[in-house]
Structure formats: C-alpha cells, structure tokens
Short mmCIF file of C-alpha atoms in Angstrom, two decimals:
data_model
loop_
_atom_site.label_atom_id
_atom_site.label_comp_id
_atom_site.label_asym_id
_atom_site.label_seq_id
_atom_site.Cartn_x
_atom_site.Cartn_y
_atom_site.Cartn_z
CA UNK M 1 -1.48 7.19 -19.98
CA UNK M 2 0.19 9.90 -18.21
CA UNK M 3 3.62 9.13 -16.54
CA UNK M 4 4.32 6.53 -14.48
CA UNK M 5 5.81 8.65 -11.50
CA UNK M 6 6.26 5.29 -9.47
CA UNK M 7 8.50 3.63 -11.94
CA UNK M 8 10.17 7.50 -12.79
CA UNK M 9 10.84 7.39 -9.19
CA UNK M 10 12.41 4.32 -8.59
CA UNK M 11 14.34 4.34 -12.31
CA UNK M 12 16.08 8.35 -10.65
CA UNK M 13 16.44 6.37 -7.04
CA UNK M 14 14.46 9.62 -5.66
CA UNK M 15 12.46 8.89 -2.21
CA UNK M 16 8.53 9.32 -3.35
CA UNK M 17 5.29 9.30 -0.99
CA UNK M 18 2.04 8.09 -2.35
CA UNK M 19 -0.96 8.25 -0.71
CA UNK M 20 -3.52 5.24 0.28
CA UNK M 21 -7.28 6.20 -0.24
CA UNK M 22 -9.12 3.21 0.93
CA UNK M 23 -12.59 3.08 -1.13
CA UNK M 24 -15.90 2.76 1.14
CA UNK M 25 -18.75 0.90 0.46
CA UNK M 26 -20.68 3.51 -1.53
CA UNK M 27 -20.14 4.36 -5.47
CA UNK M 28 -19.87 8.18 -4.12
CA UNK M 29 -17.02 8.99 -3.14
CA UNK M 30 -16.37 12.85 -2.61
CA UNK M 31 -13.64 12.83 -0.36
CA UNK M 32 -11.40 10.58 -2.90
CA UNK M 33 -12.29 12.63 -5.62
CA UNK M 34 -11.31 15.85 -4.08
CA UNK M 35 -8.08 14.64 -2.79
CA UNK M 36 -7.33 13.25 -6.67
CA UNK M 37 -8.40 16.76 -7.57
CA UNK M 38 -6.51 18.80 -4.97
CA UNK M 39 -3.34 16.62 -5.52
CA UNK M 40 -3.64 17.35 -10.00
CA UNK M 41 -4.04 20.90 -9.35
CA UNK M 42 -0.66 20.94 -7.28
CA UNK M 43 2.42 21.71 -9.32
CA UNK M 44 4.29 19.58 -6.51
CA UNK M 45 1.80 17.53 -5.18
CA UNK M 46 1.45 14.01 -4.65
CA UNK M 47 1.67 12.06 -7.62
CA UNK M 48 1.14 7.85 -6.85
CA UNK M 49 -2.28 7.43 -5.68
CA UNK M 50 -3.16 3.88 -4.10
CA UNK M 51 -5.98 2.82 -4.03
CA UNK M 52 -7.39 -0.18 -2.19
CA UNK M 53 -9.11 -3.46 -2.97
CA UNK M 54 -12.13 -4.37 0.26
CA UNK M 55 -9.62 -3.30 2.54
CA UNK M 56 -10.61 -4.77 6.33
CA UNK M 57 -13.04 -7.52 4.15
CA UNK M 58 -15.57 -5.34 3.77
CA UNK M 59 -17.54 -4.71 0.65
CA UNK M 60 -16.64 -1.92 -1.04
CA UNK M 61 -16.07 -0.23 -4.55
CA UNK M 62 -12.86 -2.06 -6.56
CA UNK M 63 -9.99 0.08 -7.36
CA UNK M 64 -10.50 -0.22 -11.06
CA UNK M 65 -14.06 1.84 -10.92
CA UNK M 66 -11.57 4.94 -9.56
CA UNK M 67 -8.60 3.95 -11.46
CA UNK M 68 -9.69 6.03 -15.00
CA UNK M 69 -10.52 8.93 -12.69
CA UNK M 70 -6.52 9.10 -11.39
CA UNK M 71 -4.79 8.47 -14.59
CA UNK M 72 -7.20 11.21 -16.12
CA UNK M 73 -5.85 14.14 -13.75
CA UNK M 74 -2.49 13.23 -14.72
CA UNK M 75 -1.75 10.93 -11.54
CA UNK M 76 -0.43 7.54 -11.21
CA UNK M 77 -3.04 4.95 -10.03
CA UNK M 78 -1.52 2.28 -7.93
CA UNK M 79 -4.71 -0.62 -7.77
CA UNK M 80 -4.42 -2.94 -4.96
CA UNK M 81 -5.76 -6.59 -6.13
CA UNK M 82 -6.89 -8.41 -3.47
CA UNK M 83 -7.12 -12.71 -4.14
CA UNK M 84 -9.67 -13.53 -1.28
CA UNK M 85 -12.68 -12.40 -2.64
CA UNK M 86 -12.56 -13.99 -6.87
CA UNK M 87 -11.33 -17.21 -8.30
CA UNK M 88 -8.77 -16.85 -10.82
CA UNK M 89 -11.24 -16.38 -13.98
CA UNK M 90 -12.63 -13.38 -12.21
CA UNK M 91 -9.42 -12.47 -10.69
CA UNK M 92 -7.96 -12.17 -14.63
CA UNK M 93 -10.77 -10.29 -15.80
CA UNK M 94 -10.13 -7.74 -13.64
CA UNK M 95 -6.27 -7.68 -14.74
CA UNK M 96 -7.40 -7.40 -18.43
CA UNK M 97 -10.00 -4.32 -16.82
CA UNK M 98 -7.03 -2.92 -15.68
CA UNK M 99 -4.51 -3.25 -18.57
CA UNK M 100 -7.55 -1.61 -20.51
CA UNK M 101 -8.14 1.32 -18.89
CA UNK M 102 -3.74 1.51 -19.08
CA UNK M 103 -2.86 0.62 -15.18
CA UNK M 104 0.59 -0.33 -14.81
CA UNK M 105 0.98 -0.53 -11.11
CA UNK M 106 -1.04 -3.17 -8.80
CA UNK M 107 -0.26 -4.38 -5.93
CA UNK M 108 -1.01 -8.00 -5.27
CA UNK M 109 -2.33 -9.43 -2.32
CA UNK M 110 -3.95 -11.78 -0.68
CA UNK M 111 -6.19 -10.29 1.53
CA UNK M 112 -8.42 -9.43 4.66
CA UNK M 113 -11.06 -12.41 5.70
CA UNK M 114 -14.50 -11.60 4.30
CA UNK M 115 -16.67 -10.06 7.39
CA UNK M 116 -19.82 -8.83 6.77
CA UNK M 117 -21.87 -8.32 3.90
CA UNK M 118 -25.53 -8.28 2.01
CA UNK M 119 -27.42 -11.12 4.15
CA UNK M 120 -24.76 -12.13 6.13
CA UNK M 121 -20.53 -12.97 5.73
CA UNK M 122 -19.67 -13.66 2.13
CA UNK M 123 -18.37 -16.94 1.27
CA UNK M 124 -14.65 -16.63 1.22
CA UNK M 125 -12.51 -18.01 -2.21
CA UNK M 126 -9.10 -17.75 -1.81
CA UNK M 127 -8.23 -19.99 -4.84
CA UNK M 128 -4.87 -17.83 -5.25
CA UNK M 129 -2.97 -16.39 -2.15
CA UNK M 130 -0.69 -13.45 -3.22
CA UNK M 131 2.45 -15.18 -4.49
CA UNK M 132 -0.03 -17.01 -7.72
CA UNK M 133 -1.72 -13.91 -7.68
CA UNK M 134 1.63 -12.72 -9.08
CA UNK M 135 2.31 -15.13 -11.18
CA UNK M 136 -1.25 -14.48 -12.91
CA UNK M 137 -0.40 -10.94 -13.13
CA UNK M 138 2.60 -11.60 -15.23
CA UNK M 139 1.35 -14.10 -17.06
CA UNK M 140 -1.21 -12.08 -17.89
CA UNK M 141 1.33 -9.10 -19.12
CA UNK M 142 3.27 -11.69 -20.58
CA UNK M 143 -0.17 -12.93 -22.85
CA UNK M 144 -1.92 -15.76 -21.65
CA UNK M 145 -2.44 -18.74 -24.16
CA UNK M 146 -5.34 -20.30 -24.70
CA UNK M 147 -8.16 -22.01 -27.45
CA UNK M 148 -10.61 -20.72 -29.15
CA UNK M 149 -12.22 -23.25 -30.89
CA UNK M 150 -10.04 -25.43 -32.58
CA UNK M 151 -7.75 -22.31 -32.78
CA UNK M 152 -4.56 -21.47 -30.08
CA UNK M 153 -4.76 -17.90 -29.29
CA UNK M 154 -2.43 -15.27 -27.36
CA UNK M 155 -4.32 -12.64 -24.80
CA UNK M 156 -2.94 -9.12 -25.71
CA UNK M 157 0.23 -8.21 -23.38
CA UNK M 158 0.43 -6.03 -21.36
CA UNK M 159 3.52 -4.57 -19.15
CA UNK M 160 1.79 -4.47 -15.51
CA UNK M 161 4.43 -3.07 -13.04
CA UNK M 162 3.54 -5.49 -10.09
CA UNK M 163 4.50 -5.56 -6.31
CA UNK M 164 3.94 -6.80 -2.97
CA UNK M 165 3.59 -6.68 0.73
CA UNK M 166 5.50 -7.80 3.56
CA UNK M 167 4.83 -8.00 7.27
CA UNK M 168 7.83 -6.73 9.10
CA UNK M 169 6.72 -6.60 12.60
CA UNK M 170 5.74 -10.10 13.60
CA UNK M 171 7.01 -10.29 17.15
CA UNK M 172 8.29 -14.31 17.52
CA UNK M 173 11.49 -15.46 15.19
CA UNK M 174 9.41 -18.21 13.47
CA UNK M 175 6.73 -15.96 12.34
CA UNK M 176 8.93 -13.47 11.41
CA UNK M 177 11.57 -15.42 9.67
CA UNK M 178 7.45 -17.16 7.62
CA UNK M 179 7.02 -13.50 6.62
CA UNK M 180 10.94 -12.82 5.15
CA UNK M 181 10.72 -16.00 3.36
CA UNK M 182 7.73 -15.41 1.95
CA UNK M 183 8.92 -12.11 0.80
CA UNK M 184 11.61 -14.02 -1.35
CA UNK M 185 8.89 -16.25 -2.88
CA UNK M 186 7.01 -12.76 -4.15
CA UNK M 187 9.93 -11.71 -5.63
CA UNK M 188 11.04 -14.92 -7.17
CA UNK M 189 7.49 -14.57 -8.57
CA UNK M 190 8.06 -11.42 -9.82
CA UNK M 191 7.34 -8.71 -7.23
CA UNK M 192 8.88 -5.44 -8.81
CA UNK M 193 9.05 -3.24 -5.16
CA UNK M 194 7.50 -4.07 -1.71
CA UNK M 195 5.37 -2.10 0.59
CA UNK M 196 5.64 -2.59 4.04
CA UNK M 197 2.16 -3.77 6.06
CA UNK M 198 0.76 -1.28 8.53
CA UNK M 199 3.21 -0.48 11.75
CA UNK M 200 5.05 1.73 13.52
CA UNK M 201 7.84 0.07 14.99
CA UNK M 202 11.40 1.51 13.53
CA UNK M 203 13.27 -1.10 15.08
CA UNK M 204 11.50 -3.93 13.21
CA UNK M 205 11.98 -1.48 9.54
CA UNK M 206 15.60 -1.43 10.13
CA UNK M 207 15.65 -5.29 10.82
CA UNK M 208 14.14 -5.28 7.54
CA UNK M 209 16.85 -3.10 5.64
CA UNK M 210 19.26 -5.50 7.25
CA UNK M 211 17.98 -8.78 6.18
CA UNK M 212 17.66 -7.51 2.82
CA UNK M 213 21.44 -6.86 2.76
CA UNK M 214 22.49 -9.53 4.31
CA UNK M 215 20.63 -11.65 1.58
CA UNK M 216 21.99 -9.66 -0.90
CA UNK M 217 18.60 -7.99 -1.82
CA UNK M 218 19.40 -4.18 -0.66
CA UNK M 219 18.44 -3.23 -3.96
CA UNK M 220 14.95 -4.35 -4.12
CA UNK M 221 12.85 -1.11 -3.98
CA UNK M 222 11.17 -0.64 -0.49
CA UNK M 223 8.25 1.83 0.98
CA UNK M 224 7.07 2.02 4.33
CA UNK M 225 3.81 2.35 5.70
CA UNK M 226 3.27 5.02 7.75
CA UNK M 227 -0.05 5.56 9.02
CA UNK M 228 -1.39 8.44 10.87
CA UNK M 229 -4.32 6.92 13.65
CA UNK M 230 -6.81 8.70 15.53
CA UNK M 231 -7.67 7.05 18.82
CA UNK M 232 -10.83 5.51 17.43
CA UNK M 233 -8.87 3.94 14.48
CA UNK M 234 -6.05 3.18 17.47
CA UNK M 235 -8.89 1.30 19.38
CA UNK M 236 -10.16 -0.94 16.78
CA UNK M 237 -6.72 -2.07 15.65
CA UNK M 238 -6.35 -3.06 19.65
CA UNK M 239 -9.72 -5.05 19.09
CA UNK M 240 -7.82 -6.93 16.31
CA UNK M 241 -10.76 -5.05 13.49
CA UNK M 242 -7.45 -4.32 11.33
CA UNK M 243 -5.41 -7.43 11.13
CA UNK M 244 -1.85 -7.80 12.53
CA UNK M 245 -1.41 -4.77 14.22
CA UNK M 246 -0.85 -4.87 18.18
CA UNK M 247 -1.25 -0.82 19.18
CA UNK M 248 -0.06 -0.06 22.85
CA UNK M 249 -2.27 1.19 25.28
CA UNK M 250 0.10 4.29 25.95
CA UNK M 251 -0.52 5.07 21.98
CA UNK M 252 -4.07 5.02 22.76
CA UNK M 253 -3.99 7.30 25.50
CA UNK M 254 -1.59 10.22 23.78
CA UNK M 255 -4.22 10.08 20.70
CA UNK M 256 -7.11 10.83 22.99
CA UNK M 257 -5.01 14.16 24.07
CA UNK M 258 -3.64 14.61 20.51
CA UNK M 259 -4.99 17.25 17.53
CA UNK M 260 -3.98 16.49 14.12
CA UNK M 261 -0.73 18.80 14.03
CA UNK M 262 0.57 16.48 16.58
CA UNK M 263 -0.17 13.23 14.58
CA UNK M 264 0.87 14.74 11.69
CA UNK M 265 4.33 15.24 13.05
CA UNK M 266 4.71 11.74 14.32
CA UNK M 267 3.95 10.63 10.83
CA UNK M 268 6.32 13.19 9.48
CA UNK M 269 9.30 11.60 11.59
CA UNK M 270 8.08 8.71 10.08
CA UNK M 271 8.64 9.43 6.86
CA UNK M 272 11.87 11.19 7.34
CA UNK M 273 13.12 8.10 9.18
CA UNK M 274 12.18 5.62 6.55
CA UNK M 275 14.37 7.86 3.83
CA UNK M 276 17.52 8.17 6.01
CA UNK M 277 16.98 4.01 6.88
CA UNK M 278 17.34 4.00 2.82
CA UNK M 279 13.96 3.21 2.00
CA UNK M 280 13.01 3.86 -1.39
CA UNK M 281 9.41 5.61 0.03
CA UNK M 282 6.65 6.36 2.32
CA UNK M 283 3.68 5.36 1.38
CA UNK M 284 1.27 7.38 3.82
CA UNK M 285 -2.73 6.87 4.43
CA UNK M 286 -4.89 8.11 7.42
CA UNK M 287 -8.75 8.36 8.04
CA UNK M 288 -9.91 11.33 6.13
CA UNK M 289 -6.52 12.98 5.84
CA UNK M 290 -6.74 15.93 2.84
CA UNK M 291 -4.17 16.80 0.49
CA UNK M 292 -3.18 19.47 1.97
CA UNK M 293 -2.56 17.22 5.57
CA UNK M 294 0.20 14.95 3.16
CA UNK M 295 1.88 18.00 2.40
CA UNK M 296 2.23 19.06 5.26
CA UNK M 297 3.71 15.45 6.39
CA UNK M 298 6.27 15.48 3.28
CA UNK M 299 7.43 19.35 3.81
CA UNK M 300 7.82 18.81 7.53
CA UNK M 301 9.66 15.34 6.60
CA UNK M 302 12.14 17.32 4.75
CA UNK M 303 12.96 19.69 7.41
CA UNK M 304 13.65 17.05 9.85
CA UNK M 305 15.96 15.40 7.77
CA UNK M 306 18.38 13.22 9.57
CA UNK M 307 17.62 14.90 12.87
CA UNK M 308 14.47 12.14 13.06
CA UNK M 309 16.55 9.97 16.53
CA UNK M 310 16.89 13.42 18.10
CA UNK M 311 13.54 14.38 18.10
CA UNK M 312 12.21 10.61 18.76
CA UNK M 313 14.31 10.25 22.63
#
C-alpha cells in the first residue's frame, strides 16, 4: 500500500481535505474514476479519498469494490462501513475484504434507514449501531479468536485506522448533549479521529471545539464537513431525503440565483474557517464536483486565511 496520507497528516498536525465520492447504484462509475484519476495525476492534488457505504439507504456499490482502484493510483482510500444493512458475520467479512485488499482507514457508522430497493424497502438489520461496529473493527485488527474444529485459532491482524462521526448541530440541549456523549462512547471504543455530519452552521463547530476542551479532549483529531449544495440537493435535504439536516429557505433561494464559482466560495470560507477554529481538516463532497472544483476550494481556502469573519458579515 501506498502512504497513508491521513495518518501522515494527522502524525505532522498539517490541516488535510479529502474528498467524499458517494458511489451510485450502478457498477460504472466514470465520474469516480476520473476524479481518482485527475486527483493521481496531480503533483498536489487531493490525496484521502472517501468513499461511501449506501449513503441516503439506497442500494448502491460498497466502498470496498472501489477501494483497490484508489490505493492503486497512489491515493488513500478512506471506506465508510455502514452497520444497518449486515449482521455482524457479514459485517466482518467485509473488514477482512478490506484488510485484504490493505485499507487502513474506515469510517464506522451506523447508518441511513433502508428506503427503497429491488421489490420493495429492504429489511433493515441493525444488529450493531456504530459504537460495536467499532469495537468489531478492532477486534478484528486486533485478531479475532475462534474454533476450528476442536482447534482455537487467531484471525490474521490487521492495523485498521478507524474513526467516527458526530452530529454537531442538533438544535435542543438534550439532543445535543445524546450526540457529545455518544461521541465519548466512540472514542472510548476506539475512534482514532471524528468527522463531523453534514452542516453548515459555524456556531454549532465552534461549540464543538469547545466541549472538546473543556473535556479535556482538544487533541482528538477533528474534520469538518463542508458540503457544497445545489438548490435541488438544498430542496431534498428540506424534505428531510438526507437525514438531520434542516436547510433554510433563504439558502434555498440564493442557490437558485447561484453558479458554481459562488458555491464554491462559500465552501472555500468553509474550509478556511474550520482550519483557523483548529480543526484538524475539511473533508469536502458535492454533487458531481471535479477535481479540479476541490482545488479550486483548497487554493481559494488558503488565500482567505484568517480573513474568513470578514468576508462572512
């Protein structure tokens, strides 16, 4: 395996960005490949590459069938492994798939509600939520005992790099004080670094930062999510078709006068806000968003710098 930029990153306490491509339900998938492509061929391009696991609860093709084709250009694959949708035996096949094909980094979570699928909604599983989900995935690097036969047998180790989600921007105390807790669980059971879910309040990331300090836990590596919308992606989020996220009706209405340059830039504060908060990175994804768009995101991040609260009032 190539280097692991994520864990280079984080060891050198340099901000990274990585780059979500969420896998449709088709086993073609040209627009992935060329961004993998575009991103290799760049001397400076982006380097983490996550990928996702039936994001929204949809079918769709796993990370680990477009893992091999990241690590091969020299990339680091970052598989998200979803709980909702295998039982445990399946769910630690697909860790020893992984550890196989040399994926360090997963990301372990629990996951969207099945919607549709072939004949109607699948039938949902959810036998482990995200925290055992973790545990598995470190047992599993650890080497799982078992018997074979009359025989006691250790499963091959494996050193998976693991993390987690958390949900920053629930808008009552209670459910917001569920989510921090349950952030402490993941990293009691082993979370390595924590990626923020989707939204785009900076008010509710710096509560974040400051909980994490005040429970002496500043140095737990964190990335935000910043995600670039178009107003049809805007709408269906307002329908509740992406789960937690509340998007304001004045949103909706500058993304129907917006062109990309424009959302681009709002993600680029973004970004440049989340390193000057302290965050560890971004990690950025966006409907059909090339290479080339997440460049222009990270350069344009750097430029604004700390000058992010100016050009936000």
């Amino acid at each position: 395996m190539p280097e692991n930029f994520l864990k280079s990153a984080l060891d050198r306490g340099e901000f990274f960005i990585s780059a979500e491509l969420v896998l449709g339900r088709d086993h073609a998938v040209p627009e992935a490949e060329t961004f993998v492509l575009d991103a290799s061929r760049e001397r400076d391009g982006i380097k983490i590459i996550s990928i996702t696991d039936l994001p929204g609860g949809n079918p769709a093709l796993p990370p680990e069938s477009f893992a091999a084709f990241v690590a091969d250009r020299g990339l680091t694959p970052l598989a998200h492994i979803a709980g909702k949708d295998g039982n445990r035996g399946f769910l630690e096949g697909r860790l020893h798939a992984l550890a196989r094909m040399g994926v360090e980094c997963v990301l372990a979570l629990t996951g969207d509600a099945q919607k549709d699928g072939f004949l109607g909604r699948p039938k949902p599983v959810f036998d482990l939520d995200s925290v055992l989900l973790l545990g598995l995935i470190n047992a599993v690097g650890a080497g799982i005992e078992y018997n074979l036969g009359s025989r006691a047998v250790r499963s091959t180790p494996f050193a998976f790099f693991p993390g987690a989600v958390v949900n920053p921007y629930k808008t009552s105390e209670p459910d917001q004080m569920m989510q921090l807790y349950k952030l402490q669980v993941k990293l009691a059971a082993g979370a390595r670094f924590i990626i923020t879910q989707l939204g785009f309040n900076l008010r509710k990331l710096y509560e974040l930062k400051q909980y994490l300090e005040r429970e002496k836990l500043g140095h737990v590596p964190v990335a935000a999510n910043v995600y670039v919308p178009t107003a049809t992606i805007a709408r269906m989020m307002r329908e509740g078709d992406v789960a937690g996220c509340v998007i304001p009706d004045a949103l909706i209405e500058r993304l129907e006068k917006e062109k990309k340059p424009e959302r681009l830039e709002r993600a680029a504060l973004m970004v440049a806000a989340a390193k000057d908060l302290g965050f560890a990175g971004a990690h950025v994804g966006g409907f059909r968003l090339s290479h080339a768009d997440f460049m222009t995101i990270r350069d344009r991040a750097l430029e604004i710098g700390s000058d992010w609260r100016r050009k936000m009032e």
